[in-house]
């Protein structure tokens, strides 16, 4: 694997992805939404708090859907490069970086520029904005890894898209129902450890807890967030959640790399 070759692939994929209307619309959506929230709310922290649920729901959806579609659409490009003296691992890392970086940049630009234009970035807003950007980029990396894993395992584009949507629904909607059912069914038992494990088993919950702990909004923390806060504390809990998101990126990425190496192009 050579860094020069990876950079060349990343540059090509970046140019290709940035010309895509999905990415432009993604950035414009966050720009417009942040601008409207600032005009209505009047302060940076309130606008960012209102963005919280949009971040943890929309970023996974856009990333996993766009990533799965793009990965399947890049098949001819992959075949062309693999006919050259290019290692599969080099191509994989270049494609993955070229997918995640523009989506992360679109999110960061869409949220940050309205705050700067409204002069809403102060000592209180800056750390909150930084944490939201970190959580958004982490979710992009996690669901980007899941997207390339689905793309590597499923040849059919429509089937892959269906699986991607199913994964999103499972991790963002159905999983919360499962956690609530466990909490209600076993409320008479000491299940804090199990709740902590369930939180770390879902990257969306990890990102939500990470953000809510930073915003220090106890009313929105929920059962799992309260468990993390009580068992791990503020700083340790945030570090643990960030570490969990990193693991959620690395593990699917490694399986995706393995599938990519074995795939018959």
Coordinates of C-alpha atoms in Angstrom, one line a residue:
X1 CA 0.0 0.0 0.0
X2 CA 1.5 3.3 -1.0
X3 CA 0.3 6.7 0.4
X4 CA 0.8 8.3 -3.0
X5 CA -1.6 5.9 -4.7
X6 CA -4.2 6.3 -2.0
X7 CA -4.0 10.1 -2.3
X8 CA -4.5 9.8 -6.0
X9 CA -7.6 7.6 -5.6
X10 CA -9.0 9.9 -2.8
X11 CA -8.5 12.9 -5.0
X12 CA -10.4 11.3 -7.9
X13 CA -13.2 10.1 -5.7
X14 CA -13.5 13.4 -3.9
X15 CA -13.9 15.2 -7.2
X16 CA -16.5 12.7 -8.3
X17 CA -18.5 12.8 -5.1
X18 CA -18.4 16.5 -4.7
X19 CA -20.0 16.9 -8.1
X20 CA -22.9 14.8 -6.9
X21 CA -26.1 16.7 -6.2
X22 CA -26.6 14.6 -3.0
X23 CA -23.6 16.1 -1.4
X24 CA -24.4 19.7 -2.4
X25 CA -28.0 19.3 -1.2
X26 CA -26.8 17.7 2.0
X27 CA -24.7 20.8 2.8
X28 CA -27.4 23.2 1.7
X29 CA -29.9 21.4 3.9
X30 CA -27.8 21.8 7.1
X31 CA -26.9 25.4 6.1
X32 CA -30.6 26.4 5.7
X33 CA -31.8 24.5 8.8
X34 CA -29.1 26.0 11.0
X35 CA -29.8 29.5 9.6
X36 CA -33.5 29.1 10.3
X37 CA -32.9 27.8 13.9
X38 CA -30.6 30.7 14.6
X39 CA -33.1 33.2 13.3
X40 CA -35.9 31.6 15.4
X41 CA -33.9 30.7 18.5
X42 CA -31.5 33.6 18.6
X43 CA -28.5 31.8 20.2
X44 CA -26.0 29.2 19.2
X45 CA -26.5 26.7 22.0
X46 CA -30.3 26.6 21.4
X47 CA -29.9 26.2 17.7
X48 CA -27.4 23.4 18.2
X49 CA -29.6 21.7 20.7
X50 CA -32.5 21.8 18.2
X51 CA -30.1 20.2 15.6
X52 CA -29.3 17.3 17.9
X53 CA -32.0 14.8 16.8
X54 CA -31.5 15.8 13.1
X55 CA -27.8 15.0 13.3
X56 CA -28.3 11.6 14.9
X57 CA -31.1 10.6 12.5
X58 CA -30.2 12.2 9.2
X59 CA -26.5 11.7 9.0
X60 CA -26.8 7.9 9.4
X61 CA -29.5 7.8 6.7
X62 CA -27.8 9.9 4.1
X63 CA -24.4 8.2 4.7
X64 CA -25.5 4.6 4.5
X65 CA -27.9 5.1 1.5
X66 CA -25.5 7.3 -0.5
X67 CA -22.5 5.1 0.4
X68 CA -24.3 1.9 -0.7
X69 CA -25.4 3.4 -4.0
X70 CA -22.0 5.0 -4.7
X71 CA -20.1 1.8 -3.8
X72 CA -22.2 -0.2 -6.3
X73 CA -21.9 2.5 -8.9
X74 CA -18.1 2.4 -8.6
X75 CA -17.8 -1.2 -9.8
X76 CA -16.5 -0.3 -13.3
X77 CA -14.0 2.1 -11.8
X78 CA -12.8 -0.6 -9.4
X79 CA -12.4 -3.1 -12.2
X80 CA -10.4 -0.6 -14.2
X81 CA -8.0 0.2 -11.4
X82 CA -7.6 -3.4 -10.4
X83 CA -6.5 -4.2 -13.9
X84 CA -3.5 -1.9 -13.1
X85 CA -0.8 -2.6 -10.5
X86 CA -3.0 -1.4 -7.7
X87 CA -3.4 -3.4 -4.5
X88 CA -7.0 -4.0 -3.3
X89 CA -6.3 -2.6 0.1
X90 CA -5.0 0.6 -1.4
X91 CA -8.0 1.0 -3.6
X92 CA -10.3 0.2 -0.7
X93 CA -8.8 2.8 1.7
X94 CA -8.8 5.4 -1.1
X95 CA -12.5 4.8 -1.9
X96 CA -13.5 4.8 1.7
X97 CA -11.7 8.1 2.5
X98 CA -13.1 9.6 -0.7
X99 CA -16.6 8.7 0.4
X100 CA -16.5 9.8 4.1
X101 CA -14.5 13.0 3.7
X102 CA -16.9 15.0 1.4
X103 CA -19.9 14.0 3.4
X104 CA -18.2 15.1 6.6
X105 CA -17.1 18.3 5.0
X106 CA -20.6 19.1 3.7
X107 CA -22.0 18.6 7.2
X108 CA -19.3 20.7 8.9
X109 CA -19.6 23.5 6.4
X110 CA -23.4 23.5 6.5
X111 CA -23.5 23.8 10.3
X112 CA -20.5 26.1 10.9
X113 CA -21.0 28.8 8.3
X114 CA -24.4 30.0 9.5
X115 CA -23.1 30.2 13.1
X116 CA -20.1 32.3 11.8
X117 CA -22.3 34.5 9.7
X118 CA -24.6 35.2 12.7
X119 CA -21.6 35.7 14.9
X120 CA -23.0 33.1 17.3
X121 CA -19.7 31.3 18.0
X122 CA -18.7 32.3 21.5
X123 CA -17.1 30.6 24.5
X124 CA -20.3 28.8 25.3
X125 CA -21.1 27.8 21.7
X126 CA -17.6 26.8 20.5
X127 CA -17.2 23.6 22.6
X128 CA -20.8 22.5 21.8
X129 CA -20.2 23.1 18.1
X130 CA -16.9 21.1 18.3
X131 CA -18.6 18.2 20.0
X132 CA -21.5 18.2 17.5
X133 CA -19.0 18.2 14.6
X134 CA -17.0 15.3 16.1
X135 CA -20.2 13.3 16.6
X136 CA -21.4 14.0 13.1
X137 CA -18.1 13.0 11.5
X138 CA -18.0 9.9 13.7
X139 CA -21.5 8.9 12.6
X140 CA -20.4 9.5 9.0
X141 CA -17.4 7.2 9.4
X142 CA -19.5 4.5 11.2
X143 CA -22.3 4.4 8.6
X144 CA -19.8 4.8 5.8
X145 CA -18.1 1.7 7.0
X146 CA -21.5 -0.1 7.2
X147 CA -22.3 1.1 3.7
X148 CA -19.1 -0.3 2.2
X149 CA -19.6 -3.5 4.1
X150 CA -23.1 -3.9 2.6
X151 CA -21.7 -3.0 -0.8
X152 CA -19.0 -5.6 -0.5
X153 CA -21.3 -8.4 0.6
X154 CA -24.3 -7.7 -1.7
X155 CA -23.9 -7.6 -5.4
X156 CA -27.5 -6.5 -6.2
X157 CA -27.9 -2.7 -5.9
X158 CA -31.6 -2.7 -4.9
X159 CA -31.1 -5.5 -2.4
X160 CA -28.1 -3.6 -0.9
X161 CA -30.2 -0.4 -0.7
X162 CA -33.0 -2.3 1.1
X163 CA -30.5 -3.8 3.6
X164 CA -29.0 -0.3 4.1
X165 CA -32.4 1.1 4.9
X166 CA -33.2 -1.8 7.2
X167 CA -30.0 -1.3 9.1
X168 CA -30.8 2.4 9.5
X169 CA -34.3 1.7 10.8
X170 CA -33.0 -1.0 13.2
X171 CA -30.3 1.3 14.7
X172 CA -32.3 4.5 14.8
X173 CA -35.9 3.5 15.5
X174 CA -36.4 -0.2 16.4
X175 CA -33.4 -0.3 18.8
X176 CA -34.8 2.4 21.1
X177 CA -38.0 0.3 21.3
X178 CA -36.0 -2.7 22.3
X179 CA -34.1 -0.8 25.0
X180 CA -37.4 0.6 26.4
X181 CA -38.9 -2.9 26.5
X182 CA -35.9 -4.3 28.4
X183 CA -36.0 -1.4 30.8
X184 CA -39.7 -1.9 31.5
X185 CA -39.7 -5.7 31.6
X186 CA -36.8 -5.9 34.0
X187 CA -37.3 -2.8 36.0
X188 CA -37.3 -4.7 39.3
X189 CA -33.8 -6.1 38.6
X190 CA -30.4 -4.4 38.6
X191 CA -29.9 -4.0 34.9
X192 CA -27.7 -0.9 34.7
X193 CA -24.8 -3.0 33.3
X194 CA -27.1 -4.5 30.6
X195 CA -28.3 -1.0 29.7
X196 CA -24.7 0.2 29.4
X197 CA -23.9 -2.7 27.1
X198 CA -27.0 -2.0 25.0
X199 CA -25.9 1.6 24.6
X200 CA -22.5 0.6 23.4
X201 CA -24.1 -1.9 21.0
X202 CA -25.6 1.0 19.0
X203 CA -23.5 3.8 17.5
X204 CA -26.5 6.1 17.2
X205 CA -27.1 5.8 21.0
X206 CA -23.5 6.5 21.6
X207 CA -23.5 9.7 19.5
X208 CA -26.7 10.8 21.2
X209 CA -25.4 10.2 24.7
X210 CA -22.1 11.9 23.8
X211 CA -23.9 15.1 22.6
X212 CA -26.5 15.2 25.4
X213 CA -23.8 14.8 28.1
X214 CA -21.9 17.7 26.5
X215 CA -25.1 19.8 26.3
X216 CA -25.9 18.8 29.9
X217 CA -29.6 18.5 29.3
X218 CA -30.8 16.0 31.9
X219 CA -34.4 16.1 30.7
X220 CA -33.3 14.7 27.3
X221 CA -30.7 12.2 28.6
X222 CA -33.1 9.3 28.9
X223 CA -32.5 6.0 30.7
X224 CA -29.3 4.9 28.9
X225 CA -27.8 8.4 29.0
X226 CA -28.5 8.5 32.8
X227 CA -26.9 5.1 33.2
X228 CA -23.7 6.2 31.3
X229 CA -23.6 9.4 33.3
X230 CA -24.0 7.6 36.7
X231 CA -21.6 4.7 36.0
X232 CA -18.9 6.4 34.0
X233 CA -19.2 10.0 34.9
X234 CA -19.0 13.0 32.5
X235 CA -15.5 13.0 31.1
X236 CA -15.0 9.2 31.3
X237 CA -18.4 8.6 29.8
X238 CA -17.6 10.9 26.9
X239 CA -14.3 9.2 26.2
X240 CA -15.9 5.8 26.4
X241 CA -18.6 6.9 23.9
X242 CA -16.0 8.3 21.6
X243 CA -14.0 5.1 21.8
X244 CA -17.1 3.0 21.2
X245 CA -17.8 5.0 18.0
X246 CA -14.2 4.4 16.9
X247 CA -14.7 0.7 17.4
X248 CA -17.9 0.8 15.4
X249 CA -15.9 2.3 12.5
X250 CA -12.9 0.0 12.6
X251 CA -14.7 -3.4 13.0
X252 CA -17.2 -3.0 10.0
X253 CA -14.4 -1.4 8.0
X254 CA -12.1 -4.5 8.6
X255 CA -14.9 -6.8 7.5
X256 CA -15.6 -4.6 4.5
X257 CA -11.9 -4.8 3.5
X258 CA -12.0 -8.5 3.9
X259 CA -15.1 -8.8 1.6
X260 CA -13.5 -6.4 -0.9
X261 CA -10.4 -8.5 -1.1
X262 CA -12.4 -11.6 -1.7
X263 CA -14.8 -10.1 -4.2
X264 CA -14.7 -11.3 -7.8
X265 CA -14.7 -8.2 -10.0

